[in-house]
Short mmCIF file of C-alpha atoms in Angstrom, two decimals:
data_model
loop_
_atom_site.label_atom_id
_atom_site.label_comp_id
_atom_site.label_asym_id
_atom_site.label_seq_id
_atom_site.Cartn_x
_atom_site.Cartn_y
_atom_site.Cartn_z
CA UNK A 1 0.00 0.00 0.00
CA UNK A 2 1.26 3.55 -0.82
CA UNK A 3 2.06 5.64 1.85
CA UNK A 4 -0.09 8.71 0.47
CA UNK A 5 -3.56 6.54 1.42
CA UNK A 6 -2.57 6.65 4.88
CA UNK A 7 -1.24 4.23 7.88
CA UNK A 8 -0.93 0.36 7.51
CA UNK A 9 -3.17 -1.63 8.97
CA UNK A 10 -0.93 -3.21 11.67
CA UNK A 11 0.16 0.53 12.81
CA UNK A 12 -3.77 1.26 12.69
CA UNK A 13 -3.89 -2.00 15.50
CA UNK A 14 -1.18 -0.52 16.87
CA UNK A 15 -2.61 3.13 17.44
CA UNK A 16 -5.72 1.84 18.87
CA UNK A 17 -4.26 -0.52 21.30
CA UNK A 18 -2.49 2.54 22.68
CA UNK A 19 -4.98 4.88 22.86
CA UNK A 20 -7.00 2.67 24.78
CA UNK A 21 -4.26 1.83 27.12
CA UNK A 22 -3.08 5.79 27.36
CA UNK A 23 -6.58 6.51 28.18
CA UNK A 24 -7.37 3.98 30.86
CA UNK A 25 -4.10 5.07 32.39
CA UNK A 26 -4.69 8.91 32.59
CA UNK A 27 -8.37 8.05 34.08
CA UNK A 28 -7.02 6.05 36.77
CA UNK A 29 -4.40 9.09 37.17
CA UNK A 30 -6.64 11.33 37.24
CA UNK A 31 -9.04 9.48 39.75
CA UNK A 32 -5.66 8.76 41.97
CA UNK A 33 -5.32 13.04 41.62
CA UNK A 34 -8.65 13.97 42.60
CA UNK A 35 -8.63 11.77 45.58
CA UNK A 36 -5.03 13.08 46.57
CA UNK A 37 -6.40 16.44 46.64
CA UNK A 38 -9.17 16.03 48.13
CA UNK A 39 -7.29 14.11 51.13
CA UNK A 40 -4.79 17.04 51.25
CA UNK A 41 -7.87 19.89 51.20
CA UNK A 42 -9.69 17.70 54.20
CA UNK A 43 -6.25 16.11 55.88
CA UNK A 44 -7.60 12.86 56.37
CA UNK A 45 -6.41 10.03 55.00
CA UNK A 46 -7.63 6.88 53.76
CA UNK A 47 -7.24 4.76 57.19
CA UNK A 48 -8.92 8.06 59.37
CA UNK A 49 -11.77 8.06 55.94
CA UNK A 50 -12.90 4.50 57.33
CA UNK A 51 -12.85 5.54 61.08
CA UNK A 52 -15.19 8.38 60.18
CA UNK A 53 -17.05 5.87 58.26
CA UNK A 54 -17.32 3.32 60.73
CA UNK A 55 -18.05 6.21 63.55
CA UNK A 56 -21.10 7.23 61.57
CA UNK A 57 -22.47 3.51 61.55
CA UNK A 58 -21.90 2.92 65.20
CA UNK A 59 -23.85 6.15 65.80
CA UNK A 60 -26.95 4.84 63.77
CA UNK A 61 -27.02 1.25 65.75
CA UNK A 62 -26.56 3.37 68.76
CA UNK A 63 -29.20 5.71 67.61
CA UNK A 64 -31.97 2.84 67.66
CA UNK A 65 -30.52 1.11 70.60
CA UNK A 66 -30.56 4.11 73.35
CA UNK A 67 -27.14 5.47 72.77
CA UNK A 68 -25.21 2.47 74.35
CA UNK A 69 -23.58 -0.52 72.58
CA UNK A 70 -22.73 -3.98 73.78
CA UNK A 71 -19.41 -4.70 74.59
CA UNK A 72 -17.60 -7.53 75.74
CA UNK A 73 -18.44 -9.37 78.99
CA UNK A 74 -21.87 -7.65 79.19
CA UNK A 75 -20.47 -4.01 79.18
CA UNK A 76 -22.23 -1.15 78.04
CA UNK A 77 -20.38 1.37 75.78
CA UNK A 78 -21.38 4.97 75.30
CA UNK A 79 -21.40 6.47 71.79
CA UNK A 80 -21.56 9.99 71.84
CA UNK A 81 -20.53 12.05 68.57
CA UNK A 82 -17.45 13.07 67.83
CA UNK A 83 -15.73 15.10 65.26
CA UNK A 84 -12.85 15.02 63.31
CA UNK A 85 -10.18 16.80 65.37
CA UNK A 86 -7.35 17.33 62.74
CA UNK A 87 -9.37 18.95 59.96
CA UNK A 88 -8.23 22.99 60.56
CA UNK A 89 -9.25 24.30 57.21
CA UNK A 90 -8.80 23.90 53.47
CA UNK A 91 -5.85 25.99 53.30
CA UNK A 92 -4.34 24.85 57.00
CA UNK A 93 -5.26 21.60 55.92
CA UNK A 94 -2.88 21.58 52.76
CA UNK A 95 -0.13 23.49 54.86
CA UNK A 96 -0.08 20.60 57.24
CA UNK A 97 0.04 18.09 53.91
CA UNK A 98 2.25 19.77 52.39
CA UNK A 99 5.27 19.98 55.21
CA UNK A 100 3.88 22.84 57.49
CA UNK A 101 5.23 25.50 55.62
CA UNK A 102 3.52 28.45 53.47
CA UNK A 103 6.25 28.91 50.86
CA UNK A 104 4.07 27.45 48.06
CA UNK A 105 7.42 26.95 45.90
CA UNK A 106 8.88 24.51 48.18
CA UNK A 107 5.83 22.28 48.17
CA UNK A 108 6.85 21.36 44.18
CA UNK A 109 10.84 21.29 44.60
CA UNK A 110 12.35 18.18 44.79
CA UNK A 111 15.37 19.75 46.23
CA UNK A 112 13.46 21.51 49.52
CA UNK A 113 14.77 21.06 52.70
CA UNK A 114 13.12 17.96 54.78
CA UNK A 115 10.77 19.37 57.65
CA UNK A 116 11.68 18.78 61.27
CA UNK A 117 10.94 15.37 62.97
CA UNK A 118 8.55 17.30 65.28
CA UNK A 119 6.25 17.98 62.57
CA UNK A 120 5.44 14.14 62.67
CA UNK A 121 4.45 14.23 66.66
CA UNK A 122 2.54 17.02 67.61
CA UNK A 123 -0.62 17.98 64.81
CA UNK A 124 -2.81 21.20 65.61
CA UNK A 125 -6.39 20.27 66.30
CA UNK A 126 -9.57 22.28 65.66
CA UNK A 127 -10.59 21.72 69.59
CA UNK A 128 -13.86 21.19 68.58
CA UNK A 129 -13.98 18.10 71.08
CA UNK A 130 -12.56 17.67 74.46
CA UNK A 131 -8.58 17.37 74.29
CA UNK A 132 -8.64 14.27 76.43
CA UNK A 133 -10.77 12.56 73.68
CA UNK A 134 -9.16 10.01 71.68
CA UNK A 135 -9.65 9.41 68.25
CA UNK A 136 -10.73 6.80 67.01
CA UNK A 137 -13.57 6.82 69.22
CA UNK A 138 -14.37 3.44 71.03
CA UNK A 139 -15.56 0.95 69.17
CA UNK A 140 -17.36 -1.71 71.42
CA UNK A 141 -15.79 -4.92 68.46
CA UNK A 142 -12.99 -3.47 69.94
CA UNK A 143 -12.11 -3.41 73.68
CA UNK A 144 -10.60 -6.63 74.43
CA UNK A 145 -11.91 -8.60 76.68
CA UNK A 146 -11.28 -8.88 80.61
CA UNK A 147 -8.83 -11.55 81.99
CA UNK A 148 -10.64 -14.55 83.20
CA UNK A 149 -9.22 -16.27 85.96
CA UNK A 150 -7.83 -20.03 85.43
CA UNK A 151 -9.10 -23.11 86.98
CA UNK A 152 -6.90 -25.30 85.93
CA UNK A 153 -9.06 -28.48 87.15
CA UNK A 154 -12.20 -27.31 85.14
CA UNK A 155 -10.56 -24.94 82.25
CA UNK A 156 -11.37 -26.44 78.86
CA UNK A 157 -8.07 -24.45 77.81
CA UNK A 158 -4.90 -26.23 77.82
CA UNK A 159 -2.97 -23.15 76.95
CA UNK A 160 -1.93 -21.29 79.98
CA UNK A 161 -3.74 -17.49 79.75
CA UNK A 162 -1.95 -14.53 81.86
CA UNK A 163 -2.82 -11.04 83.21
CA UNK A 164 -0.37 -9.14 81.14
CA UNK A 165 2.43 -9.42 79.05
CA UNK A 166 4.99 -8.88 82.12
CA UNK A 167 3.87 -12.39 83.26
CA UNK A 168 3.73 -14.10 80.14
CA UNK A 169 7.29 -12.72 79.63
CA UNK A 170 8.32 -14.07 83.64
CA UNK A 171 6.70 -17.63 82.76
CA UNK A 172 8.95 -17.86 79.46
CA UNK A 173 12.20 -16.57 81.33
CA UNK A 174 11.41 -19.59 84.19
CA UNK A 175 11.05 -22.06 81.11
CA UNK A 176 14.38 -20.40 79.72
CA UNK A 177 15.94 -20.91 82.79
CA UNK A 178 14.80 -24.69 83.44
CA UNK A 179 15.69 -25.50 79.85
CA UNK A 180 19.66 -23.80 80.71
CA UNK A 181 19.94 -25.48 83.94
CA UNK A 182 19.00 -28.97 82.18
CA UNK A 183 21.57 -28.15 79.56
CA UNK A 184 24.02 -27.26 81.94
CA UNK A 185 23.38 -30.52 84.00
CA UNK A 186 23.98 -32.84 80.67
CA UNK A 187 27.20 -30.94 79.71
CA UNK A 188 29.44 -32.71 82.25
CA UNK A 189 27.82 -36.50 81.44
CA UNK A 190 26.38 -36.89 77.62
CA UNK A 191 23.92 -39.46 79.23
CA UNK A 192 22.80 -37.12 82.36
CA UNK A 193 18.71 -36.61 82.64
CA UNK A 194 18.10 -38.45 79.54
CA UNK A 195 15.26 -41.05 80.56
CA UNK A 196 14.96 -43.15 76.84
CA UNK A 197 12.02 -45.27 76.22
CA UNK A 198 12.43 -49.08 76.91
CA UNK A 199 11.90 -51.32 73.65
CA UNK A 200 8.50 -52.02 73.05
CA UNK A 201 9.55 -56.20 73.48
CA UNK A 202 11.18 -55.37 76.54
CA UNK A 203 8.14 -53.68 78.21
CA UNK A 204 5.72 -56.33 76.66
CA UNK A 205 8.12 -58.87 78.51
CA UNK A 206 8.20 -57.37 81.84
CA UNK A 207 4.42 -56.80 81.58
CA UNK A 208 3.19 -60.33 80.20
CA UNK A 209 5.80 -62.05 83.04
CA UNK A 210 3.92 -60.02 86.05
CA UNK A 211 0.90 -61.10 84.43
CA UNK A 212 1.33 -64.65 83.54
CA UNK A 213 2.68 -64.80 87.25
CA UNK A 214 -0.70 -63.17 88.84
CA UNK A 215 -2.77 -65.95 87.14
CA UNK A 216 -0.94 -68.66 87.72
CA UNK A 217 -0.67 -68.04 91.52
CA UNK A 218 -4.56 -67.45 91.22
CA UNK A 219 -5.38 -70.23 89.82
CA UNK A 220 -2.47 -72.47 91.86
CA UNK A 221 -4.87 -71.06 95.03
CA UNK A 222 -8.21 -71.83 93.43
CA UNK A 223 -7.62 -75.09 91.74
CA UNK A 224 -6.60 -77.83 95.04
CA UNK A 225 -6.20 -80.40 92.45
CA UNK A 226 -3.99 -79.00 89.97
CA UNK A 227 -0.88 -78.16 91.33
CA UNK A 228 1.05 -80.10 88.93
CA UNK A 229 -0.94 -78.46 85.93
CA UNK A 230 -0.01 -75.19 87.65
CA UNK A 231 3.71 -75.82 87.79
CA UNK A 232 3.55 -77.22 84.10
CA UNK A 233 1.62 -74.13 83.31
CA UNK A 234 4.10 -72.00 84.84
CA UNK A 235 7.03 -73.95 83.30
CA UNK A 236 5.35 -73.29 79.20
CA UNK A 237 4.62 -70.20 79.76
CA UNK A 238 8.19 -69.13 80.92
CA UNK A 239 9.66 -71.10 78.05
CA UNK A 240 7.72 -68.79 75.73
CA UNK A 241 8.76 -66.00 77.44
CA UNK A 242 12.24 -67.02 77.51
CA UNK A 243 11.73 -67.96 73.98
CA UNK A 244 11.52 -64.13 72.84
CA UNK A 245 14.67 -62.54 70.69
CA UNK A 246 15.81 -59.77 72.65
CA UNK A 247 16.88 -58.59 69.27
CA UNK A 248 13.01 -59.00 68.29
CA UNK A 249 10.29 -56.40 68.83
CA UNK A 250 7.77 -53.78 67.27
CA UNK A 251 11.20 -52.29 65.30
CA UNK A 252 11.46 -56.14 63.90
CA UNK A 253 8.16 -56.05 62.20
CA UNK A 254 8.44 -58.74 59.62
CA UNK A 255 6.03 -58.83 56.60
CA UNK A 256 4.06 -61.91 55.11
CA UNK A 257 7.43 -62.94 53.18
CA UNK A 258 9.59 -62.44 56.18
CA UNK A 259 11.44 -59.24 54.94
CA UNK A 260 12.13 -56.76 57.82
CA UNK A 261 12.66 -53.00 57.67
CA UNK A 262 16.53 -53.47 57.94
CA UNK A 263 16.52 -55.39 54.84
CA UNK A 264 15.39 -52.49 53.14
CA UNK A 265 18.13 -50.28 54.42
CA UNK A 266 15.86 -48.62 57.17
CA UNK A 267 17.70 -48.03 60.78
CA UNK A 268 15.08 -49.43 62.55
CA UNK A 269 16.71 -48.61 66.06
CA UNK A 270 16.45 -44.95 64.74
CA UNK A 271 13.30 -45.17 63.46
CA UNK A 272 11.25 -46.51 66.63
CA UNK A 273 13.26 -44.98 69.48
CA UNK A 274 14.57 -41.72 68.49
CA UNK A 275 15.73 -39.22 71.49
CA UNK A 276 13.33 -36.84 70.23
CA UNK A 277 13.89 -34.59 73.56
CA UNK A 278 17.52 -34.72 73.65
CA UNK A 279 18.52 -31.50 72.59
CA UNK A 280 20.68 -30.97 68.93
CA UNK A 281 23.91 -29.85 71.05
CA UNK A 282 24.02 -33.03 73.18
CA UNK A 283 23.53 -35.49 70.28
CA UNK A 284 25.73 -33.61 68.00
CA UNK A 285 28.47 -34.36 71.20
CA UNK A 286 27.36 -37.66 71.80
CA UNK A 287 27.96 -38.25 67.82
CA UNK A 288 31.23 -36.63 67.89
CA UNK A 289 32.22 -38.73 70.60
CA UNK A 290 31.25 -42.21 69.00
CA UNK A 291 28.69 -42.72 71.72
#
């Protein structure tokens, strides 16, 4: 196509894609503008915007509910209108926006001085309200809820609740200090305070002796007639007992063809009885020392 009957097609495509990307982008500018100055003009921002919002909405439930809210633990919250206390004026307003100075030329140069930390601590109010008024006003989804006391026999809470931080903190510095002094203790032996679970064959011995032992002798005292069949009783049943590996146990599970964890290159003494509350340091000295 000649160039005297206008564009291409593809730069035609090309044109139209970016004007309607050019103006999407200067209306969300300009929205992003407007709502910049309007923030400046009123000094709120966007955070204080939804407090004022969510002021006016706990002043209508209030309004049909006698002018008290519920709060937590049965209280009964107040709402009384407030206003906004930092809105001093349009032109105050942008001042305060704008640094806190009136030289209008230093608001747009990049190069202006930074203002004074103070600016960001003390704000000039319209004292319109009461200066010991805080804003936000209270809101009763708010106020946190009293300390209830702890009955550790009929508390459905396993988690230990405190009265302030300062005791939380003390009951995590007596934990820190039980947790050093148990470290300290196993530094001199590698073996000191650690209590390791008995193999599950082991226990399952000592348990089914006691107990093959208690019915024997009960039934040695009931049955007159069978002392023999006691004695022979007595006599099988320690044979099986005795008959148990001590190699053998839960960590010896075999399956229907006989194979074992081990022969699949699974530790099984590591697998069933780790130390899981021997701390990293003393196993990491316990390894270095070929224990």
């Amino acid at each position: 196509m000649s160039k005297y009957l206008g564009p291409s097609v593809p730069a035609l495509c090309h044109l139209f894609i970016l004007l309607v990307v050019n103006s999407l982008t200067l209306f969300a500018v300009f929205v992003l503008l407007v709502r910049s100055l309007w923030a400046i003009g009123a000094n709120v921002t966007t955070i204080e915007s939804w407090e004022i919002e969510r002021h006016k909405t706990l002043l209508r439930r209030a309004r049909y509910l006698g002018g008290y809210l519920d709060g937590p633990d049965g209280m009964k919250v107040r709402i009384r209108k407030q206003e906004f206390p930092y809105d001093i004026g349009i032109l105050s307003n942008v001042k305060a926006g704008m640094g806190g100075s009136w030289n209008v030329l230093s608001w747009f140069w990049p190069l202006a001085s930074t203002p004074d930390r103070k600016s960001g601590l003390e704000f000039e109010v319209n004292e319109f309200e009461d200066p010991n008024l805080s804003w936000p006003p209270p809101d009763p989804d708010r106020i946190p809820r009293k300390s209830r006391p702890i009955l550790s026999s009929t508390d459905p809470f396993t988690i230990p609740h405190f009265d302030s931080p300062a005791d939380e903190m003390a009951a995590f510095r007596m934990r820190q200090q039980g947790d050093l002094a148990r470290r300290a203790g196993l530094s001199d032996d590698s073996t000191a305070g650690i209590r390791r679970r008995r193999k599950f064959h082991e226990r399952y011995k000592s348990n089914k002796s006691s107990q093959t032992k208690t019915e024997l002798e009960e039934e040695i005292a009931e049955d007159s007639e069978g002392n023999e069949v006691g004695e022979d009783e007595q006599h099988s049943s320690s044979e099986v007992i005795d008959h148990i590996d001590v190699d053998e146990g839960e960590e010896a599970w075999r399956n229907a063809e006989g194979e074992r964890l081990d022969d699949f290159g699974v530790d099984e003494d590591v697998e069933f009885y780790d130390e899981e509350d021997v701390p990293l340091s003393v196993l990491k000295e316990r390894l270095n020392a070929g224990l």
